GROMACS .gro file of C-alpha atoms in nm:
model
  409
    1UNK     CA    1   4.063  -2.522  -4.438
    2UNK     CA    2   4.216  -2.625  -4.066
    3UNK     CA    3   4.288  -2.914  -3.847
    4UNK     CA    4   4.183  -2.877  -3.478
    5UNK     CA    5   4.347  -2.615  -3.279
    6UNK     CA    6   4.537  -2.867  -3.124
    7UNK     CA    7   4.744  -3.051  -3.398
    8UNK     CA    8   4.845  -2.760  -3.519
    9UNK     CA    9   5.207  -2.850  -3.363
   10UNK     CA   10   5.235  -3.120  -3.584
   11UNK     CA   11   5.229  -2.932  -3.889
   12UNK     CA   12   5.560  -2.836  -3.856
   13UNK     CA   13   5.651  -3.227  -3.746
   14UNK     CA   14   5.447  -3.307  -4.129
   15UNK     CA   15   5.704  -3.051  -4.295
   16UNK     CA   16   6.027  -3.164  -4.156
   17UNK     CA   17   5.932  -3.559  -4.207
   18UNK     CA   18   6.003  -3.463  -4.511
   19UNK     CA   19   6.349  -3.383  -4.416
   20UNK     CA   20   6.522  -3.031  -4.421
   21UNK     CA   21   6.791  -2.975  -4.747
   22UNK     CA   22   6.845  -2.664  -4.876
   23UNK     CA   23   6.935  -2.694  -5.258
   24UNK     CA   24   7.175  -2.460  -5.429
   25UNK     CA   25   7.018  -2.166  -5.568
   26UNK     CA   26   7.200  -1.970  -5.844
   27UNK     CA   27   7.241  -1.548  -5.754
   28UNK     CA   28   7.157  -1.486  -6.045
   29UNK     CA   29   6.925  -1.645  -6.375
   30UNK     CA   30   6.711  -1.968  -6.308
   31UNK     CA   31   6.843  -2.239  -6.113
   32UNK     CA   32   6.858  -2.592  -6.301
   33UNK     CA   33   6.776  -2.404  -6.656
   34UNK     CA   34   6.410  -2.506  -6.557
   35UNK     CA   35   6.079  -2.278  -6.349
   36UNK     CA   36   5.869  -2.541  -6.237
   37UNK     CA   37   5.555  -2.481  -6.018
   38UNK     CA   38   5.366  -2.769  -5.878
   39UNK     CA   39   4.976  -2.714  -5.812
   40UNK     CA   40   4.926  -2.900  -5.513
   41UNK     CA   41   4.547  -2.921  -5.447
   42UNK     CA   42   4.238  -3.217  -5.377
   43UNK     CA   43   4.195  -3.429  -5.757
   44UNK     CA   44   3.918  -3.634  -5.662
   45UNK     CA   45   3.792  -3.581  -5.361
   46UNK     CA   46   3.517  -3.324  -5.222
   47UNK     CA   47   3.721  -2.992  -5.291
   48UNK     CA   48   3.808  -3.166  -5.727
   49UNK     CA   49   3.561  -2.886  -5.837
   50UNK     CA   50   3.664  -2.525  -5.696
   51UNK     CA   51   4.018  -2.627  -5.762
   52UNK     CA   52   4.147  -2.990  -5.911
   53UNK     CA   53   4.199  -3.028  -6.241
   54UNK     CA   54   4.085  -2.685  -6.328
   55UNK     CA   55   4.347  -2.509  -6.113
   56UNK     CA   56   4.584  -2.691  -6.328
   57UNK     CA   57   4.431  -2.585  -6.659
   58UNK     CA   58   4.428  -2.236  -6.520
   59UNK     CA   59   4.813  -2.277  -6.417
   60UNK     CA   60   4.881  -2.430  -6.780
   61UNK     CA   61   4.721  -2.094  -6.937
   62UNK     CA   62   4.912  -1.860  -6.709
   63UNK     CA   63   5.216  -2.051  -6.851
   64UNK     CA   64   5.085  -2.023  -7.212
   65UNK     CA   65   4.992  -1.669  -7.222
   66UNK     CA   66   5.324  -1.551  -7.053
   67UNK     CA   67   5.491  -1.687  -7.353
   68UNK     CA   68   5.595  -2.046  -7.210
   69UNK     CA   69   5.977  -1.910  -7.101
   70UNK     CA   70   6.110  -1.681  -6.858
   71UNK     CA   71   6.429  -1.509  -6.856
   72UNK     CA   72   6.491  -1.718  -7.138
   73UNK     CA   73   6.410  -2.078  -7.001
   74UNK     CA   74   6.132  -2.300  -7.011
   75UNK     CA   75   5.868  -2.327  -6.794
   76UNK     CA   76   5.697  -2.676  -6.646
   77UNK     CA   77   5.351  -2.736  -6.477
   78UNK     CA   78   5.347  -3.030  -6.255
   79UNK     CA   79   5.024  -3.106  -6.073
   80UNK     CA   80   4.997  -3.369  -5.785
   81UNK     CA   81   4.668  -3.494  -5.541
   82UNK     CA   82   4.743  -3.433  -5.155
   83UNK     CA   83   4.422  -3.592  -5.052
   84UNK     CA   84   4.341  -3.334  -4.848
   85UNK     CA   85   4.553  -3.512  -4.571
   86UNK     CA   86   4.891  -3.267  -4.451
   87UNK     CA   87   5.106  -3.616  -4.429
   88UNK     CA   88   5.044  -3.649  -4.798
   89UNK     CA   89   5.118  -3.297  -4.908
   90UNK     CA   90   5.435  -3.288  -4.750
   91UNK     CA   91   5.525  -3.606  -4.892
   92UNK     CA   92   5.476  -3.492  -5.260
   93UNK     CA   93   5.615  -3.136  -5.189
   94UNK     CA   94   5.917  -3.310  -5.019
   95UNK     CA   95   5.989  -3.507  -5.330
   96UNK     CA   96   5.887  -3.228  -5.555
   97UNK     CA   97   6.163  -3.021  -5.426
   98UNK     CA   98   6.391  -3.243  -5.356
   99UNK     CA   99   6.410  -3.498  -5.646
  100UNK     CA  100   6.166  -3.318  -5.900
  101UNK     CA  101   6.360  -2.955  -5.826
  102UNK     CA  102   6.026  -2.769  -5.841
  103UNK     CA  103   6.078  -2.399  -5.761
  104UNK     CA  104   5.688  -2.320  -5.660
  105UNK     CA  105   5.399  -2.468  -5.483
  106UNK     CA  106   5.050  -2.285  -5.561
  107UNK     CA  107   4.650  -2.385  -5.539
  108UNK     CA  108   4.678  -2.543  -5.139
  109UNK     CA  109   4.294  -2.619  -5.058
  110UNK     CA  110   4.256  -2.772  -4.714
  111UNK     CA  111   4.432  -2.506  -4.477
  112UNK     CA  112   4.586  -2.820  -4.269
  113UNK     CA  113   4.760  -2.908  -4.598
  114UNK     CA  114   4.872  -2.515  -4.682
  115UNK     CA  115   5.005  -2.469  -4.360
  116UNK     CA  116   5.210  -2.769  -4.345
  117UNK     CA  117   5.349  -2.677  -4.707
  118UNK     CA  118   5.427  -2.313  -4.590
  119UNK     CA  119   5.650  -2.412  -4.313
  120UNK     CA  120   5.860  -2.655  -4.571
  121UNK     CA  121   5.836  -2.356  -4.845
  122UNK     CA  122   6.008  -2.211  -4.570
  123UNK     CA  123   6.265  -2.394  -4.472
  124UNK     CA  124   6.350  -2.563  -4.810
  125UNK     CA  125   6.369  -2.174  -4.940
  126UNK     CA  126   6.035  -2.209  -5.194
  127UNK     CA  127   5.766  -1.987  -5.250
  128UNK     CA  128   5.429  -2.112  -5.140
  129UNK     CA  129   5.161  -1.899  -5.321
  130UNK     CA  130   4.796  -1.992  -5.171
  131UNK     CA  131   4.484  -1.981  -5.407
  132UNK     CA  132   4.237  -2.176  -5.264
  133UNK     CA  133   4.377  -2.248  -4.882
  134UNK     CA  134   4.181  -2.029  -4.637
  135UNK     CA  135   4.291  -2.023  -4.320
  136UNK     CA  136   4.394  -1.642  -4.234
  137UNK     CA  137   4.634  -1.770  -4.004
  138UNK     CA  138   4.855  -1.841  -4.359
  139UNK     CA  139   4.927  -1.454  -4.314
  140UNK     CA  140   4.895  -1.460  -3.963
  141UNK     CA  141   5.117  -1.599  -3.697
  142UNK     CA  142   5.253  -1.830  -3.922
  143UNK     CA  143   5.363  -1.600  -4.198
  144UNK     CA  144   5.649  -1.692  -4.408
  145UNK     CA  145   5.950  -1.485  -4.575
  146UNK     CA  146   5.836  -1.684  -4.902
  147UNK     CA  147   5.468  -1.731  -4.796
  148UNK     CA  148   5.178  -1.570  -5.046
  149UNK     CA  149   4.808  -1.556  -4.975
  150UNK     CA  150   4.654  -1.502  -5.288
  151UNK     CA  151   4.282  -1.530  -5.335
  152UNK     CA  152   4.063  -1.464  -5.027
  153UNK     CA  153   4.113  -1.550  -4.652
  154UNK     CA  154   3.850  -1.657  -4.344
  155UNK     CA  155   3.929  -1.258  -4.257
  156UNK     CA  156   3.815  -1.147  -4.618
  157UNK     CA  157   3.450  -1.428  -4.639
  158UNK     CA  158   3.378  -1.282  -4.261
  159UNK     CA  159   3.337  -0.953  -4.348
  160UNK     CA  160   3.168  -0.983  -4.685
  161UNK     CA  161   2.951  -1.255  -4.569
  162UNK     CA  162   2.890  -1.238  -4.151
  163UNK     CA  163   2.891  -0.808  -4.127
  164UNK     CA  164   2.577  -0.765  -4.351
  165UNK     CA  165   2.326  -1.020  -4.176
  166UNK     CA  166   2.507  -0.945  -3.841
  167UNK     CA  167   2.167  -0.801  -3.681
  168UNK     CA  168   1.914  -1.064  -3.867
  169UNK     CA  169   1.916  -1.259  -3.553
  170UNK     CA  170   2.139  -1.448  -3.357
  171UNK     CA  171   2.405  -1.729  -3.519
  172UNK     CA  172   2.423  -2.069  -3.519
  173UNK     CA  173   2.705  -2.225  -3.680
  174UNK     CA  174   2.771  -2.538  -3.835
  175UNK     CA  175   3.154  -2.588  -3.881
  176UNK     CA  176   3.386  -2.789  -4.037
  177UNK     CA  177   3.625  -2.975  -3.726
  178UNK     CA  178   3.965  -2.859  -3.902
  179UNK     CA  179   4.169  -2.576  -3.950
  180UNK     CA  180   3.955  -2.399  -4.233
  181UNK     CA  181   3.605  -2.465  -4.073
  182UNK     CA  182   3.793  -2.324  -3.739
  183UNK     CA  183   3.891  -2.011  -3.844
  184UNK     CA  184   3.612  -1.919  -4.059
  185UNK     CA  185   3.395  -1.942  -3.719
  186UNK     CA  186   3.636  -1.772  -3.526
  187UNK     CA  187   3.698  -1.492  -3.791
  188UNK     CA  188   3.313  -1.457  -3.841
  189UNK     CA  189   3.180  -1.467  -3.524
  190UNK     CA  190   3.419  -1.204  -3.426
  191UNK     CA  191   3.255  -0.976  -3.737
  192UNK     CA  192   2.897  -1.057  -3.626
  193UNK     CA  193   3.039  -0.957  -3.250
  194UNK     CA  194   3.159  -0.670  -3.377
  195UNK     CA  195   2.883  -0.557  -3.590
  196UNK     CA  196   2.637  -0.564  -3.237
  197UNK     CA  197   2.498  -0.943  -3.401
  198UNK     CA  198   2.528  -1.198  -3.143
  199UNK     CA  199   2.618  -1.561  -3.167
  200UNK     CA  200   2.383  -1.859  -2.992
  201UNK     CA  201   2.675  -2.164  -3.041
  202UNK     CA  202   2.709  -2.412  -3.308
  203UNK     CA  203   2.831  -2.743  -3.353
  204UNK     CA  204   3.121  -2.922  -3.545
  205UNK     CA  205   3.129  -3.203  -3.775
  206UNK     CA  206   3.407  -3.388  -3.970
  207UNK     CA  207   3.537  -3.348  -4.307
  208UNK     CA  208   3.354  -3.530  -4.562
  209UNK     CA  209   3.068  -3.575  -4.424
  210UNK     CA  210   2.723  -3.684  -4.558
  211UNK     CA  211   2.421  -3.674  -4.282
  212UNK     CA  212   2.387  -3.291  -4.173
  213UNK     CA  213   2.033  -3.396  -4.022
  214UNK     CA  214   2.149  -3.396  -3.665
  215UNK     CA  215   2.359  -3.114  -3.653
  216UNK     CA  216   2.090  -2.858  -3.855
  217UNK     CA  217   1.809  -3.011  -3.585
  218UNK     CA  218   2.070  -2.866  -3.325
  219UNK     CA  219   2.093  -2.538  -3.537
  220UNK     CA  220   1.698  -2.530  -3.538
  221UNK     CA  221   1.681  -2.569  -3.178
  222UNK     CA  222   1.885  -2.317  -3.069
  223UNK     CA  223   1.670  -2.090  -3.163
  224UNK     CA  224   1.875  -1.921  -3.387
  225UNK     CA  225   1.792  -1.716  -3.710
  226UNK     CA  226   2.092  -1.781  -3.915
  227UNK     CA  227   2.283  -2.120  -3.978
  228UNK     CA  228   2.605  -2.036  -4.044
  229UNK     CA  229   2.756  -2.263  -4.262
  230UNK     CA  230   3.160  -2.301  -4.194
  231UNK     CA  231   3.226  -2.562  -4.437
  232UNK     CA  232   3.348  -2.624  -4.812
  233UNK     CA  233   3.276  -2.806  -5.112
  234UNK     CA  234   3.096  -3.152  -5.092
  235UNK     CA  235   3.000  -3.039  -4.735
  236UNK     CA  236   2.827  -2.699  -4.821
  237UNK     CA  237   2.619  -2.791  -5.090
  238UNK     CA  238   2.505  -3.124  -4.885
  239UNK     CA  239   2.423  -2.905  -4.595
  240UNK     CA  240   2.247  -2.658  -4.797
  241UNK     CA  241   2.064  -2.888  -4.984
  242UNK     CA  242   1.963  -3.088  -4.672
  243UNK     CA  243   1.855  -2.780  -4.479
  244UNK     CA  244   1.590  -2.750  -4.730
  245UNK     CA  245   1.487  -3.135  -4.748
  246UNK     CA  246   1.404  -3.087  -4.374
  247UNK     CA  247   1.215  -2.726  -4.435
  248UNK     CA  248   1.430  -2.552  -4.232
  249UNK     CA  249   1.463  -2.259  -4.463
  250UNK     CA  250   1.075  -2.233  -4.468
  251UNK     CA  251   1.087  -2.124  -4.093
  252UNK     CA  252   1.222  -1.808  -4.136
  253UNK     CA  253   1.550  -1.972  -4.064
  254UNK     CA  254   1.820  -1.790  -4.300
  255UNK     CA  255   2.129  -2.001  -4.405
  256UNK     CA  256   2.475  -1.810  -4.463
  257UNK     CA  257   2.718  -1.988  -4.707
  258UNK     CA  258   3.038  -1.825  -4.545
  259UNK     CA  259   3.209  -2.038  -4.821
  260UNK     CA  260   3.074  -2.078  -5.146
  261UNK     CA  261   3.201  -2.104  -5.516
  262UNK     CA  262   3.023  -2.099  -5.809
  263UNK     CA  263   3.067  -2.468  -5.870
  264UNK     CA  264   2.876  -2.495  -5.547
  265UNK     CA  265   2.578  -2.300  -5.657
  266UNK     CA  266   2.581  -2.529  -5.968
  267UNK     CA  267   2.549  -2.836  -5.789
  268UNK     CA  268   2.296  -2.698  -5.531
  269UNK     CA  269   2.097  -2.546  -5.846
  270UNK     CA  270   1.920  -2.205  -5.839
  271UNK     CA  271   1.598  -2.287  -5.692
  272UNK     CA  272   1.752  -2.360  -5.332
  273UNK     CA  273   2.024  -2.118  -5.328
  274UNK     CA  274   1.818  -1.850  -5.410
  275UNK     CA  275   1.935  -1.539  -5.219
  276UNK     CA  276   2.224  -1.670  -5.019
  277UNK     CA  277   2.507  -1.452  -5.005
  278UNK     CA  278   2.847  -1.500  -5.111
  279UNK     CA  279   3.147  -1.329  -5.061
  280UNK     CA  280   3.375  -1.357  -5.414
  281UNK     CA  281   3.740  -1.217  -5.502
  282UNK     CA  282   3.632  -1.307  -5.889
  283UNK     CA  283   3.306  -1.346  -6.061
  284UNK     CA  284   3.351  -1.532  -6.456
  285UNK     CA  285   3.041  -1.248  -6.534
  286UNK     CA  286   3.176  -0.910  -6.365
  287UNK     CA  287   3.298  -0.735  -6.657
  288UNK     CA  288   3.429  -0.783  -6.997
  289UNK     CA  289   3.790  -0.913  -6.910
  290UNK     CA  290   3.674  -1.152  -6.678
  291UNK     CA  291   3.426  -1.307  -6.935
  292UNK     CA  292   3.687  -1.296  -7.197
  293UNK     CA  293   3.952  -1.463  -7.014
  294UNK     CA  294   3.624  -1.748  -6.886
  295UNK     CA  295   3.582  -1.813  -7.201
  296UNK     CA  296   3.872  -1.928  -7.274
  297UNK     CA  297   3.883  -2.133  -6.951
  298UNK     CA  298   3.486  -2.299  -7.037
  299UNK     CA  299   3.654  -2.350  -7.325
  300UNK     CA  300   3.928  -2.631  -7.212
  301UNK     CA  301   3.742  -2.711  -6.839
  302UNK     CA  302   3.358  -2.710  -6.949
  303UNK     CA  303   3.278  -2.532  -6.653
  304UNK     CA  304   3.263  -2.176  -6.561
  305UNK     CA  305   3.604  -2.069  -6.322
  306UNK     CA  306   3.589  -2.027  -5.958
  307UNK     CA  307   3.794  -1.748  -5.773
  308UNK     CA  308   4.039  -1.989  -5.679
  309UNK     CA  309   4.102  -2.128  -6.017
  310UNK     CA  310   4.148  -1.719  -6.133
  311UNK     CA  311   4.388  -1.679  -5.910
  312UNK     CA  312   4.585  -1.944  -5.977
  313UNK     CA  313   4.640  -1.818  -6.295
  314UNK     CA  314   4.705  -1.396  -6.144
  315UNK     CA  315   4.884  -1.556  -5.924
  316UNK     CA  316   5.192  -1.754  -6.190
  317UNK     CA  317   5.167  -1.451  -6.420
  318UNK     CA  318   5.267  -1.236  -6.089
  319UNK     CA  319   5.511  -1.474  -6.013
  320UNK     CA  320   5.659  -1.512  -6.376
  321UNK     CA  321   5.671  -1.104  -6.350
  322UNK     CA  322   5.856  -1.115  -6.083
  323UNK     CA  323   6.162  -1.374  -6.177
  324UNK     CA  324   6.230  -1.140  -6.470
  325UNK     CA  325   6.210  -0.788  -6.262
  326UNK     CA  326   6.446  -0.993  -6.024
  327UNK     CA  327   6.653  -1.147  -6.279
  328UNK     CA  328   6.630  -1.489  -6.074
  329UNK     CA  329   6.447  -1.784  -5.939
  330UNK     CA  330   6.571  -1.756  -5.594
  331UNK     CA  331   6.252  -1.763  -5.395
  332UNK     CA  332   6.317  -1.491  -5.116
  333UNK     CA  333   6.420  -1.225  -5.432
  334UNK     CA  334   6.112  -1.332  -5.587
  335UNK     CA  335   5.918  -1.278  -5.280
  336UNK     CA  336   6.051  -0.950  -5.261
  337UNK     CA  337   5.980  -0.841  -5.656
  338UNK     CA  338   5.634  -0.955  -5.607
  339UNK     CA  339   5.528  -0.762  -5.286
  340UNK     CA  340   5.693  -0.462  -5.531
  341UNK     CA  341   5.510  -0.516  -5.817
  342UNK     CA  342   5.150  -0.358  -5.845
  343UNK     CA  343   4.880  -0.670  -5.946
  344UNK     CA  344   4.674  -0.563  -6.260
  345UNK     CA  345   4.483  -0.815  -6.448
  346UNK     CA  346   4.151  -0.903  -6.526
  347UNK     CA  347   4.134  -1.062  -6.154
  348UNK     CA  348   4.214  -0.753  -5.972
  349UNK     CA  349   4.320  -0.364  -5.997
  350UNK     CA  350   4.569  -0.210  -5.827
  351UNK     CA  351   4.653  -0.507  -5.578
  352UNK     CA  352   4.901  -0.532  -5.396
  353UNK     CA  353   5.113  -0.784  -5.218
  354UNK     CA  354   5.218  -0.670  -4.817
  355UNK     CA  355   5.484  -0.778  -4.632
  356UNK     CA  356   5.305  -1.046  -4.428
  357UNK     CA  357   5.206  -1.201  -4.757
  358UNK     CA  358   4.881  -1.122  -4.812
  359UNK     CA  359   4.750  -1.005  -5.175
  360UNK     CA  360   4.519  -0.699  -5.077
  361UNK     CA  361   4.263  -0.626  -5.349
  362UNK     CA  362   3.888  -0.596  -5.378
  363UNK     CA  363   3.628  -0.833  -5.276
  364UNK     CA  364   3.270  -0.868  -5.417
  365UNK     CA  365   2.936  -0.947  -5.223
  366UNK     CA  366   2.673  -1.126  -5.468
  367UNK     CA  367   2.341  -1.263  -5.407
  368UNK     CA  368   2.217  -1.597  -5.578
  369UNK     CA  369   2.005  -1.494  -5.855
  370UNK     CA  370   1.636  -1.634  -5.834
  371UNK     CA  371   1.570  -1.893  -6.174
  372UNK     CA  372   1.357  -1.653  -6.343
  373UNK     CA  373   1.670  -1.416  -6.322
  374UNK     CA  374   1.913  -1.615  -6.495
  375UNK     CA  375   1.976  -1.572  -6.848
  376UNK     CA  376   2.224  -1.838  -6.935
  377UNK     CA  377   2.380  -2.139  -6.793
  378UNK     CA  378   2.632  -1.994  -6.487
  379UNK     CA  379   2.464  -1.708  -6.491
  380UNK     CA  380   2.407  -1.712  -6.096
  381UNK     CA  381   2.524  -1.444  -5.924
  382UNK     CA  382   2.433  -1.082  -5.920
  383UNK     CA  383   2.662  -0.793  -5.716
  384UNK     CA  384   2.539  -0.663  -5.414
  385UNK     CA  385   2.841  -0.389  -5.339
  386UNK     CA  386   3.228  -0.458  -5.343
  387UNK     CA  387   3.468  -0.393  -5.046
  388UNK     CA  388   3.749  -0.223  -5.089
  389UNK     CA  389   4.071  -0.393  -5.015
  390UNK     CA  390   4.181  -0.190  -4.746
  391UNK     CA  391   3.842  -0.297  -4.557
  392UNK     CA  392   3.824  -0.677  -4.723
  393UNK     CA  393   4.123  -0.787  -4.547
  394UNK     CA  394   4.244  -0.786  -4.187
  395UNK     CA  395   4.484  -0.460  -4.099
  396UNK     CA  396   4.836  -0.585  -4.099
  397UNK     CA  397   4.916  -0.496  -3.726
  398UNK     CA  398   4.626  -0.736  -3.641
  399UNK     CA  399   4.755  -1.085  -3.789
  400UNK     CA  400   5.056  -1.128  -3.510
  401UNK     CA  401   5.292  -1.201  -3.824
  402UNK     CA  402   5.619  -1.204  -3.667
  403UNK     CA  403   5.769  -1.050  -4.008
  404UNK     CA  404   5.576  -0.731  -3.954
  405UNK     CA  405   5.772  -0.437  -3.808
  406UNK     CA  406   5.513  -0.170  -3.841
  407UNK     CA  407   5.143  -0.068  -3.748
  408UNK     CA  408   5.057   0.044  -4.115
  409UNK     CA  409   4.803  -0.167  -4.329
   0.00000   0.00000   0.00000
């Protein structure tokens, strides 16, 4: 999730208002006897259910289930609300490093608020590991020594989602006016482009909002056949849900969730998001390890996982992994252990993390299940066909990351 194109400047002036003070790291073992990750995400506000609260469960089982030490010391879960505002992130991941001496910042919904963190991660030397922050540009052209996309990307929800109804019609989409709802146009109008789909306009509206009336008339009149909606959270499952209200859908009209979790379909409920697509890195019902490991997590959250909540938790085992194959906490050595280290858990096989960052595994295209379909509660989604990682995510000579020295993916 993005700002507009042109404040992006200032989220390097957000990371060093935080002031620039590069701690002493120890060569060797774990600096201050102490790992402590901070997951940074939204608490309360319209993105508290695919991450909040329940990214910090997840974080707190990672840190269970690894044993609760690393090379010997304790590990610490903090957990802190940026308000989906980047001021406010870098404020709390300024004194999180600084007075706190947290050694990790993971979760990062609202891409304004990842970016911002990634460019203090990188000059206060501390990993930033991105769950639920989409913006591709993370991996992109601002890439970071100690930067790590996790989950999905904009790149990764284009393809699943924008390739497959690419020739249903020309696109209309209804975006998000910051960084996230930004590059999620840009990344899937360039797949519909691509895949000989064309693309009729669209229209932008801010964060948080609550009327969607005006902008899906607009959609509607452009005589498009499929509303694409660039949005998140609160914002997708009020536009969905309105887009119905106003019969839209019963036009012929198709809607396209480019961003949806399962939280999302829970709120919308079955009988309206029938048959959208969804692009997924993690499904709670995909096989038996991932409904093992959701049952644990239903268990403490009382709510099925989204992919971004998984991955917090792949993501701090990796991590933990790493500072013992490195023998150290420094962040850069950790960096480097974890792009080494294969990723295989019951969120992905044989991933892999490259050297601009980005965690290549497979990615998962379901449709919404109609209600007669569903056998239990959360049981929504059914698989259409996965994507290989090598085709999920953007080739590595393509992202302009100024860390790549090669053409290879």
């Amino acid at each position: 999730m993005l700002q507009s194109r042109r404040t992006v400047p200032a989220l390097a002036i957000c990371a060093l208002a935080v002031g620039i003070h590069m701690p002493a790291i120890a060569a060797d073992g774990v600096s201050d006897d102490l790992v402590k990750i901070g997951v940074l995400n939204d608490q309360s506000g319209i993105y508290a259910d695919m991450a909040g609260s329940g990214s910090t469960i997840a974080a707190r089982m990672a840190v269970e289930d690894f044993g609760g030490k690393v090379l010997g010391k304790p590990i610490e879960i903090v957990a802190g609300d940026h308000q989906n505002k980047p001021d406010v992130g870098a404020g709390v991941v300024g004194r999180w490093i600084d007075q706190e001496k947290v050694d990790t910042i993971v979760d990062l919904p609202t891409s304004s608020v990842m970016l911002a963190v990634q460019e203090i991660g990188r000059q206060k030397n501390r990993l930033v590991i991105a769950s639920t922050g989409g913006s591709s540009d993370f991996t992109g052209k601002f890439c970071s020594p100690v930067g790590i996309h996790w989950t999905y990307d904009t790149y990764g929800l284009a393809v699943g989602t924008g390739q497959p109804l690419a020739s249903r019609g020309p696109w209309y989409f209804l975006t998000a006016d910051y960084a996230f709802g930004h590059a999620l146009e840009r990344d899937t109008a360039d797949a519909v482009v691509k895949a000989g789909g064309k693309v009729a306009g669209g229209v932008r509206h801010p964060q948080g909002n609550h009327d969607f009336s005006s902008f899906l008339l607009q959609a509607q009149s452009s005589g498009a056949k499929i509303i694409g909606i660039a949005n998140s959270g609160a914002d997708t499952v009020n536009a969905i849900k309105q887009a119905h209200e106003f019969g839209i859908t019963q036009t012929g009209v198709q809607l396209a969730g480019l961003y949806l979790h399962i939280t999302d379909i829970h709120a919308i409920g079955l009988e309206q998001a029938q048959g959208l697509l969804m692009t997924q890195a993690f499904y709670w019902d995909l096989n038996d390890e991932t409904r093992a490991w959701s049952k644990r997590f239903y268990e403490r959250h009382k709510a099925m996982p989204t992919m971004g909540q998984a991955g917090v938790y792949s993501s701090i085992v990796h991590y933990l992994k790493a500072i013992e194959a490195a023998g150290t906490d420094e962040a850069q050595a950790v960096a480097k252990k974890m792009k080494e280290l294969p990723v295989n858990d019951f969120f992905a096989k044989n991933g892999r993390v490259r050297e601009d960052g980005r965690m290549v595994h497979d990615l998962y295209v379901f449709e919404v299940k109609k209600p007669s379909e569903s056998r239990e509660p959360w049981d929504y989604l059914k698989l259409v066909r996965t994507i290989p990682g090598d085709q999920a995510f953007r080739p590595l000579a393509e992202g302009g990351c100024p860390l790549v020295k090669t053409g290879t993916n």
